Amino acid sequence: MLDQAPVTRSGPVRQVHDFKSGNEAAALAARDIGFHVMGYFPITPSTEVAETLSKMQADGEHEIAMIPADGEHGAAGICYGAALGGGRVLNATSSQGLLYALEQLPVQSGTRVPMVLNVSTRTVSGPLDIRCDHSDIYFVLNAGWIILMARDPQAAYDMNFAAVRIGEHPDVRLPVIVAYDGFLTSHQKRRIDRFDDPEAVKAFVGEREDPYTALDPDRPVTFGPYMNDPDLINNKVQQHQAMEDARRVIPEIFAEFYEFSGRDYRTVDAYRMDDADVALVLLNSAAENAKGVVDQLRDEGHKVGVVSPNVLRPFPTDEIRRIFKNVRAAVVGDRGDSYGAEGGNLSLEIRAALQQDPDNSTLILSRIYGLGGKDFYDADAEEFFREALTAAETGKVDVPFEYHGAYAGDDAAGPAPGLPPIKSEEVTRGMATVTQNPATERLEVELKPLWEMTTTPSRIAPGHGACPGCGFFPMLRQAYNVLEGNIVVLFQTGCAMVTTTGYPKTAHRITYIHNLFQNGAATLSGLVEMYHERIRRGEIPAPPENEDTTFIMVTGDGGMDIGMGAALGTAHRNHRMIILEYDNQGYMNTGSQLSYSTPYGHRTSTSEVGDNLSGKRFHHKDTPQIFAACNLPYVFTASEGYPEDFMRKISKAQWYARNEGMVYGKVLSFCPLNWRTKDDAAQEVLQTAIDCCFFPLYEVEKGHTLLTYDPDAIGRRRQVADWLGQMGKTKHMLAKENAERLGMIEHEVQKRWQRLKIKSENPEL
Ligand SMILES: Cc1ncc(C[n+]2csc(CCOP(=O)(O)OP(=O)(O)O)c2C)c(N)n1
Ligand code: SF4
Ligand SMILES: [Mg+2]
């Protein structure tokens, strides 16, 4: 076992070898530092930091209070609030998550509240791509945070310790980002040395000392008062001063860390640069790749080297000027463009730093490489060196800026051929007839027999990439069987989205839009309004009565966490559209983290089960009731296991979306992979979830609740325990020691069921 690996002494403190990825190394550092609070939200490729910490917590390895946020903006808020309380705070994110948190970052640095944020770098959308580049980290260059770069898992571990010390230094007091390359570093395991002397670690990181906190009743403080000029600019000059002081503090802490660990970090990593004529400047893992190429070119007699800043903020201008004193030409490679600036941020900043040295005459070539995870091989580094060598020899730069290894496509080629688009007439086959009952004002639906539905062509083509048994596709097929006419769908990020569109193919035979799952509802509401406005202006033909295009947003349950704000705004505006949620009870696309819809006690990768932790610690979100409280014309729940019930409801949904306003529907959707069942267990597991009243089938039509299936009334009521026993993710809840937890979920289910029943029996409630 690695944990019992031989003790090494690479520095004054005792350490052991371990074999860890960058994310695992960051999690280990968090454990060893003993942060008080972590606020987080999962996003690839940084999710594993929280997952690893959840597993460690379940096994009793640390006591960090881990708060699952409803999105990265919420996570940033949790972290800010926690840090105001005077303890140590941690977060980890990537890409869109970092951008979603961005608005909070200057608030935290501007009020000088230290914490540590690990960023596993990933390209920003759109289009969506989960792999590495530095476009995310470049967005935070102006956020006022210290930014440390970590080129391998060892550095990811080490920089977290340095980050705590640098950020909390009394002359600095700024939050700190530790950035390492998504997948390239976050997921690749390497040998690391980790500390094996908790007391020494404690002594190194010391106690956090805040001049004031929000938790000191004897000294109440106003944090973030409203501030105008001239105070604001004076405040900012202090923040600037803190960054300037960090220029001195960072090398001091790195030197202390060297004493402590034996590992020597400089603000700029300069490889064989002492006598170099030509340099390649790269960030993080690509710089490591290029070092081998340096050795090879040196063997050929070329004086080349690699430069790679370990610190991006404050930008190490003096060191760069010193290193480049005698460099004749350099390629600066950026894994992120500053569109229209003729160079990525690293290139622009190197050029700016050198421009201030009147004696410097280095020729700079700016190149964009490796976007969206495009590999960077030795051959690429060699090509960069050869370009710089030519510039050094000729004394001129032929191409100052270009994209490396990319081409802009061929307009004439057109889109990739797919299945032909489906025509409205092909799918308008009267499978459901919806009529309004004049007496009750409720809609009534008559369905054609199920066998006849199978003749309806599907708007979704076969060949998706979902797991065998995935419940989403039967659900969508059922909906498409009865929905009439033109449909435009917007899928929020999640399994349904990634399994149906992989460029250059699409499984959608109708118009499909993706937006990130925090904003799909708002996006679709905009399109709905454009549709009606253009009809009003006569720019697109008005459809015959009751044949309007139907707009449907498809979302997972996770999308109804992070996207709840946008969805509620859309609901309150009552746009004519449908939100259709497939609830698989977790963030499945990113590896089964808990969502707020995950029931109490369930095991997920961020609510692990062990001696110290027993699954999710709060009850499932009652999303249908939240939307019912928005007074929508129609709200329903359904399950793919009850196709006729679902098809009736989705037909009503289309009628309401065409005639009255917004509809919300939640469909319990089977996920064999993460529920840990057999692929063909859908019918049994879904039926039990419904029969035990965990997932009641009902509708709220114009404010009136109606149970559409009552297991009590037909003698089919089952115990919650029966359902929990059917899934690998919940079996632990039946253990004797979990009796109290089981009682809590049973009580909650019964309480919600009773309330529904009473509402159903009393239409005015
Ligand atoms: C702002 C932002 N944060 C996080 C993510 C990562 N992410 C993509 S899909 C997803 C989970 C989606 O869960 P859900 O909506 O339930 O759909 P499912 O994957 O279960 O089908 C997460 C966390 C992201 N893409 N953007
Ligand atoms: S993880 Fe679950 S929801 Fe996602 S594709 Fe697989 S079965 Fe479907
Ligand atoms: Mg989900």
PDB file of C-alpha atoms in Angstrom, residues 343-435:
ATOM      1  CA  GLY A 343      -1.758  37.755 -28.408  1.00  0.00           C
ATOM      2  CA  GLY A 344      -3.010  35.831 -25.423  1.00  0.00           C
ATOM      3  CA  ASN A 345      -2.643  37.371 -21.976  1.00  0.00           C
ATOM      4  CA  LEU A 346       0.710  35.792 -21.212  1.00  0.00           C
ATOM      5  CA  SER A 347       2.146  37.074 -24.450  1.00  0.00           C
ATOM      6  CA  LEU A 348       0.750  40.562 -23.891  1.00  0.00           C
ATOM      7  CA  GLU A 349       2.166  40.693 -20.381  1.00  0.00           C
ATOM      8  CA  ILE A 350       5.605  39.418 -21.375  1.00  0.00           C
ATOM      9  CA  ARG A 351       5.693  42.020 -24.142  1.00  0.00           C
ATOM     10  CA  ALA A 352       4.624  44.744 -21.704  1.00  0.00           C
ATOM     11  CA  ALA A 353       7.246  43.695 -19.147  1.00  0.00           C
ATOM     12  CA  LEU A 354      10.068  43.715 -21.705  1.00  0.00           C
ATOM     13  CA  GLN A 355       8.958  46.979 -23.247  1.00  0.00           C
ATOM     14  CA  GLN A 356       9.803  48.696 -19.951  1.00  0.00           C
ATOM     15  CA  ASP A 357      13.427  47.621 -20.228  1.00  0.00           C
ATOM     16  CA  PRO A 358      15.103  50.106 -22.611  1.00  0.00           C
ATOM     17  CA  ASP A 359      17.995  47.700 -23.184  1.00  0.00           C
ATOM     18  CA  ASN A 360      15.860  44.736 -24.088  1.00  0.00           C
ATOM     19  CA  SER A 361      15.622  43.753 -27.749  1.00  0.00           C
ATOM     20  CA  THR A 362      13.996  40.289 -27.554  1.00  0.00           C
ATOM     21  CA  LEU A 363      11.850  39.524 -30.598  1.00  0.00           C
ATOM     22  CA  ILE A 364       8.519  38.055 -29.496  1.00  0.00           C
ATOM     23  CA  LEU A 365       6.349  35.687 -31.513  1.00  0.00           C
ATOM     24  CA  SER A 366       2.873  35.153 -30.050  1.00  0.00           C
ATOM     25  CA  ARG A 367       1.182  31.833 -30.670  1.00  0.00           C
ATOM     26  CA  ILE A 368      -2.163  30.387 -29.564  1.00  0.00           C
ATOM     27  CA  TYR A 369      -1.974  26.646 -29.029  1.00  0.00           C
ATOM     28  CA  GLY A 370      -3.746  23.732 -27.354  1.00  0.00           C
ATOM     29  CA  LEU A 371      -7.233  25.217 -27.019  1.00  0.00           C
ATOM     30  CA  GLY A 372      -9.962  22.875 -25.823  1.00  0.00           C
ATOM     31  CA  GLY A 373      -7.469  20.187 -24.838  1.00  0.00           C
ATOM     32  CA  LYS A 374      -5.651  19.968 -28.176  1.00  0.00           C
ATOM     33  CA  ASP A 375      -2.494  18.039 -27.420  1.00  0.00           C
ATOM     34  CA  PHE A 376       0.855  19.755 -27.241  1.00  0.00           C
ATOM     35  CA  TYR A 377       3.553  17.367 -28.353  1.00  0.00           C
ATOM     36  CA  ASP A 378       7.328  17.595 -28.462  1.00  0.00           C
ATOM     37  CA  ALA A 379       7.023  18.294 -32.194  1.00  0.00           C
ATOM     38  CA  ASP A 380       4.932  21.401 -31.408  1.00  0.00           C
ATOM     39  CA  ALA A 381       7.512  22.669 -28.935  1.00  0.00           C
ATOM     40  CA  GLU A 382      10.241  21.993 -31.468  1.00  0.00           C
ATOM     41  CA  GLU A 383       8.365  23.933 -34.143  1.00  0.00           C
ATOM     42  CA  PHE A 384       8.087  26.894 -31.765  1.00  0.00           C
ATOM     43  CA  PHE A 385      11.800  26.734 -31.006  1.00  0.00           C
ATOM     44  CA  ARG A 386      12.697  26.552 -34.694  1.00  0.00           C
ATOM     45  CA  GLU A 387      10.541  29.615 -35.404  1.00  0.00           C
ATOM     46  CA  ALA A 388      12.254  31.513 -32.598  1.00  0.00           C
ATOM     47  CA  LEU A 389      15.698  30.357 -33.785  1.00  0.00           C
ATOM     48  CA  THR A 390      14.934  31.669 -37.274  1.00  0.00           C
ATOM     49  CA  ALA A 391      13.819  35.003 -35.852  1.00  0.00           C
ATOM     50  CA  ALA A 392      17.010  35.186 -33.767  1.00  0.00           C
ATOM     51  CA  GLU A 393      19.160  34.437 -36.820  1.00  0.00           C
ATOM     52  CA  THR A 394      17.403  36.798 -39.232  1.00  0.00           C
ATOM     53  CA  GLY A 395      16.693  39.508 -36.684  1.00  0.00           C
ATOM     54  CA  LYS A 396      13.075  39.774 -37.813  1.00  0.00           C
ATOM     55  CA  VAL A 397       9.675  38.270 -37.103  1.00  0.00           C
ATOM     56  CA  ASP A 398       7.703  37.243 -40.177  1.00  0.00           C
ATOM     57  CA  VAL A 399       4.474  36.223 -38.434  1.00  0.00           C
ATOM     58  CA  PRO A 400       4.064  38.036 -35.093  1.00  0.00           C
ATOM     59  CA  PHE A 401       0.794  36.296 -34.153  1.00  0.00           C
ATOM     60  CA  GLU A 402      -0.991  33.151 -35.263  1.00  0.00           C
ATOM     61  CA  TYR A 403      -2.897  30.080 -34.150  1.00  0.00           C
ATOM     62  CA  HIS A 404      -0.703  26.999 -34.061  1.00  0.00           C
ATOM     63  CA  GLY A 405      -1.951  23.764 -35.634  1.00  0.00           C
ATOM     64  CA  ALA A 406      -5.457  25.039 -36.345  1.00  0.00           C
ATOM     65  CA  TYR A 407      -7.429  25.933 -39.454  1.00  0.00           C
ATOM     66  CA  ALA A 408     -10.601  27.923 -39.823  1.00  0.00           C
ATOM     67  CA  GLY A 409     -12.510  25.298 -41.798  1.00  0.00           C
ATOM     68  CA  ASP A 410     -13.890  25.194 -45.282  1.00  0.00           C
ATOM     69  CA  ASP A 411     -17.046  27.239 -45.855  1.00  0.00           C
ATOM     70  CA  ALA A 412     -17.862  25.232 -48.941  1.00  0.00           C
ATOM     71  CA  ALA A 413     -17.997  21.953 -47.004  1.00  0.00           C
ATOM     72  CA  GLY A 414     -21.297  22.883 -45.266  1.00  0.00           C
ATOM     73  CA  PRO A 415     -22.728  21.128 -42.231  1.00  0.00           C
ATOM     74  CA  ALA A 416     -22.178  17.405 -41.691  1.00  0.00           C
ATOM     75  CA  PRO A 417     -25.029  15.359 -43.186  1.00  0.00           C
ATOM     76  CA  GLY A 418     -27.382  13.766 -40.657  1.00  0.00           C
ATOM     77  CA  LEU A 419     -30.821  12.239 -40.754  1.00  0.00           C
ATOM     78  CA  PRO A 420     -33.226  14.499 -42.663  1.00  0.00           C
ATOM     79  CA  PRO A 421     -35.142  16.991 -40.515  1.00  0.00           C
ATOM     80  CA  ILE A 422     -38.489  15.728 -39.387  1.00  0.00           C
ATOM     81  CA  LYS A 423     -41.533  17.466 -40.820  1.00  0.00           C
ATOM     82  CA  SER A 424     -44.351  18.707 -38.673  1.00  0.00           C
ATOM     83  CA  GLU A 425     -46.918  16.655 -40.697  1.00  0.00           C
ATOM     84  CA  GLU A 426     -44.996  13.441 -40.043  1.00  0.00           C
ATOM     85  CA  VAL A 427     -45.431  13.805 -36.301  1.00  0.00           C
ATOM     86  CA  THR A 428     -48.853  15.454 -36.147  1.00  0.00           C
ATOM     87  CA  ARG A 429     -50.925  12.290 -36.058  1.00  0.00           C
ATOM     88  CA  GLY A 430     -53.595  12.915 -33.468  1.00  0.00           C
ATOM     89  CA  MET A 431     -52.214  10.453 -30.934  1.00  0.00           C
ATOM     90  CA  ALA A 432     -53.691  12.562 -28.142  1.00  0.00           C
ATOM     91  CA  THR A 433     -56.884  14.579 -28.338  1.00  0.00           C
ATOM     92  CA  VAL A 434     -57.092  17.330 -25.765  1.00  0.00           C
ATOM     93  CA  THR A 435     -60.422  18.967 -24.920  1.00  0.00           C
TER      94      THR A 435
END
